[in-house]
Structure formats: C-alpha cells, structure tokens
Short mmCIF file of C-alpha atoms in Angstrom, two decimals:
data_model
loop_
_atom_site.label_atom_id
_atom_site.label_comp_id
_atom_site.label_asym_id
_atom_site.label_seq_id
_atom_site.Cartn_x
_atom_site.Cartn_y
_atom_site.Cartn_z
CA UNK W 107 147.23 63.18 107.70
CA UNK W 108 148.09 66.13 105.56
CA UNK W 109 145.95 64.38 102.36
CA UNK W 110 143.19 63.54 104.71
CA UNK W 111 142.53 66.95 105.61
CA UNK W 112 142.69 67.75 102.17
CA UNK W 113 140.12 65.47 101.44
CA UNK W 114 137.98 66.45 104.69
CA UNK W 115 138.10 70.03 103.15
CA UNK W 116 137.44 68.67 99.22
CA UNK W 117 134.36 66.66 101.12
CA UNK W 118 133.42 69.07 102.92
CA UNK W 119 133.15 71.88 100.30
CA UNK W 120 131.23 69.54 97.68
CA UNK W 121 128.59 68.95 100.50
CA UNK W 122 128.00 72.87 100.63
CA UNK W 123 128.24 72.95 97.19
CA UNK W 124 124.94 70.60 96.96
CA UNK W 125 123.64 72.03 99.84
CA UNK W 126 123.55 75.19 97.99
CA UNK W 127 122.60 73.87 94.83
CA UNK W 128 119.17 71.58 96.16
CA UNK W 129 118.36 75.41 97.93
CA UNK W 130 118.35 77.00 94.98
CA UNK W 131 116.44 74.31 93.49
CA UNK W 132 114.43 74.57 95.96
CA UNK W 133 113.75 78.64 96.16
CA UNK W 134 113.41 78.03 92.26
CA UNK W 135 110.29 76.03 92.96
CA UNK W 136 108.53 77.90 95.35
CA UNK W 137 109.22 81.10 93.26
CA UNK W 138 107.44 78.87 90.12
CA UNK W 139 104.48 78.23 92.84
CA UNK W 140 104.11 82.14 93.66
CA UNK W 141 104.00 83.06 89.87
CA UNK W 142 101.20 80.38 89.51
CA UNK W 143 99.24 81.30 92.07
CA UNK W 144 99.62 85.17 91.27
CA UNK W 145 98.67 84.20 87.13
CA UNK W 146 95.73 82.81 88.76
CA UNK W 147 94.69 85.11 91.29
CA UNK W 148 95.35 87.97 88.06
CA UNK W 149 92.95 85.93 86.05
CA UNK W 150 90.19 85.67 88.76
CA UNK W 151 90.82 89.52 89.55
CA UNK W 152 89.97 90.22 85.74
CA UNK W 153 87.23 88.52 85.05
CA UNK W 154 85.67 90.29 87.96
CA UNK W 155 86.95 93.32 87.15
CA UNK W 156 85.21 92.39 83.42
CA UNK W 157 81.73 90.97 84.62
CA UNK W 158 81.36 94.84 86.75
CA UNK W 159 81.72 96.74 83.62
CA UNK W 160 79.70 94.90 81.66
CA UNK W 161 77.37 94.86 84.75
CA UNK W 162 77.69 99.02 84.71
CA UNK W 163 77.34 99.14 81.33
CA UNK W 164 73.82 97.35 81.08
CA UNK W 165 72.20 99.20 84.23
CA UNK W 166 73.58 102.39 82.17
CA UNK W 167 72.41 101.22 78.75
CA UNK W 168 68.89 100.12 80.98
CA UNK W 169 69.02 103.87 82.50
CA UNK W 170 69.68 106.12 79.44
CA UNK W 171 66.33 103.82 77.49
CA UNK W 172 63.96 105.05 80.89
CA UNK W 173 65.69 108.27 80.58
CA UNK W 174 65.07 108.72 76.57
CA UNK W 175 61.73 107.09 76.95
CA UNK W 176 60.38 109.49 79.58
CA UNK W 177 61.81 112.40 77.97
CA UNK W 178 59.91 111.09 75.02
CA UNK W 179 56.84 110.85 76.55
CA UNK W 180 57.28 114.49 78.33
CA UNK W 181 57.64 116.10 75.15
CA UNK W 182 54.87 114.10 73.29
CA UNK W 183 52.63 115.24 76.25
CA UNK W 184 53.51 118.88 75.48
CA UNK W 185 52.62 118.58 72.14
CA UNK W 186 56.03 118.86 70.23
CA UNK W 187 57.54 115.91 68.44
CA UNK W 188 59.80 114.24 70.04
CA UNK W 189 61.91 113.01 66.82
CA UNK W 190 63.25 117.00 65.41
CA UNK W 191 64.25 119.63 66.34
CA UNK W 192 64.91 121.01 70.00
CA UNK W 193 63.21 117.65 71.18
CA UNK W 194 65.79 114.91 69.33
CA UNK W 195 68.83 117.38 70.27
CA UNK W 196 67.48 116.64 73.60
CA UNK W 197 67.52 112.65 73.44
CA UNK W 198 70.79 113.20 71.37
CA UNK W 199 72.42 114.63 73.65
CA UNK W 200 71.72 111.85 76.44
CA UNK W 201 72.90 108.85 74.24
CA UNK W 202 76.04 110.91 73.44
CA UNK W 203 76.51 112.00 77.66
CA UNK W 204 76.09 108.01 77.97
CA UNK W 205 78.60 107.13 75.44
CA UNK W 206 80.79 109.24 76.71
CA UNK W 207 80.39 107.69 80.20
CA UNK W 208 81.02 104.69 78.81
CA UNK W 209 84.13 105.52 77.13
CA UNK W 210 85.52 106.67 80.31
CA UNK W 211 84.59 103.87 82.35
CA UNK W 212 86.17 101.55 79.35
CA UNK W 213 89.48 103.54 80.04
CA UNK W 214 89.60 103.00 83.13
CA UNK W 215 88.78 99.35 82.97
CA UNK W 216 91.60 99.20 80.17
CA UNK W 217 93.60 100.94 83.03
CA UNK W 218 92.85 98.51 85.59
CA UNK W 219 93.63 95.24 83.88
CA UNK W 220 96.67 96.65 83.02
CA UNK W 221 97.84 97.26 86.29
CA UNK W 222 97.52 93.80 86.78
CA UNK W 223 100.56 93.45 85.28
CA UNK W 224 103.10 91.27 87.18
CA UNK W 225 106.29 92.77 88.23
CA UNK W 226 110.30 92.61 87.52
CA UNK W 227 110.45 92.64 91.41
CA UNK W 228 107.84 89.98 91.87
CA UNK W 229 109.47 85.99 92.40
CA UNK W 230 108.45 84.96 89.06
CA UNK W 231 111.54 82.15 88.92
CA UNK W 232 112.95 84.39 86.02
CA UNK W 233 115.05 87.81 86.26
CA UNK W 234 114.81 87.73 90.58
CA UNK W 235 115.45 83.88 90.42
CA UNK W 236 118.68 84.30 88.34
CA UNK W 237 119.92 87.37 90.34
CA UNK W 238 119.74 85.35 92.67
CA UNK W 239 121.41 82.66 91.48
CA UNK W 240 124.13 84.68 90.46
CA UNK W 241 125.35 85.88 93.72
CA UNK W 242 124.63 81.93 95.20
CA UNK W 243 127.46 81.55 91.78
CA UNK W 244 130.00 83.88 93.10
CA UNK W 245 129.65 82.59 96.46
CA UNK W 246 130.23 79.33 95.24
CA UNK W 247 133.23 80.38 92.95
CA UNK W 248 134.60 81.70 96.50
CA UNK W 249 134.55 78.95 98.15
CA UNK W 250 136.08 77.03 95.87
CA UNK W 251 139.10 79.76 95.45
CA UNK W 252 139.49 79.12 99.46
CA UNK W 253 139.69 75.47 98.92
CA UNK W 254 142.36 75.29 96.01
CA UNK W 255 143.93 77.50 98.18
CA UNK W 256 143.97 75.61 101.31
CA UNK W 257 145.18 72.25 99.37
CA UNK W 258 148.06 73.86 97.22
CA UNK W 259 149.40 75.37 100.76
#
C-alpha cells in the first residue's frame, strides 16, 4: 500500500511539473507575440514621426523661400540692392534662423525616436521571461525536494 502511495505522489508531482512547463511555454509564446506587436507598433509610430518631420521641413523651406523673396522684393522696391550690405544680412539672418529651427526640430525628432526603445521591464521573452522562469524552476525544485522527503519517510 505504501508503494502505491509513493507512485501516486510521483505521478502527481510529474503532472504538476508538466503543467508548469506547459504554462511557461504558453507564457513565452505570449511574450514573443507581444514583442512582435510592440515592434510593429513602434515601427509604424516611427514612420509617422518621420513623415511629420519631413512635412514640417518642407513647410519651413517653403515659408523661408517666400519670406526671403518678399524681403528681397521690398528691398529692391525701396532701391536697396538685396544682395549686399544690410539687405544681405537680413536675408542671411532669415536663413540662419530657419536652419536653427530645423536643427531643433531634428533634435526633437531624434529624442522622440529614441524614446520608443523597448524597456527591459516590458515582457519581451528575454530578461523578464528568464526571471519568471527562474522563479518557476525554483518552485519545481522545492516540489521535488518535498516529494523526495515523502518517498524517504
């Protein structure tokens, strides 16, 4: 009768271990699927950010060209040569301000793109899953220790 109890205990422990392994595999698959979804969403978000940046740069270039042309026309109408002296400084200043604004926008874009990096705290099938698996394996080890003690008693 004692041997039958020992076999039942071993079979129960085996079923528990099998269930834990299957659960860990299912969790790992879910983590990998979530990583793929997150990567797809991140790529789409980055494409949107790049498109917005390109549109803003195009609008800035167009506005700069209009402003410079308007300033040159006003200067020429006033009888001032738009290519020399203070008139050239005005148009050059407009161009340098636009370049500075473009540089600031590019820095903002780089920061926004870098902000999209995955965190190690996200379920990504690597660090988090590994740590979770370590806890599960430790529990399995305690389970086997208890089974061994029961069999030896």
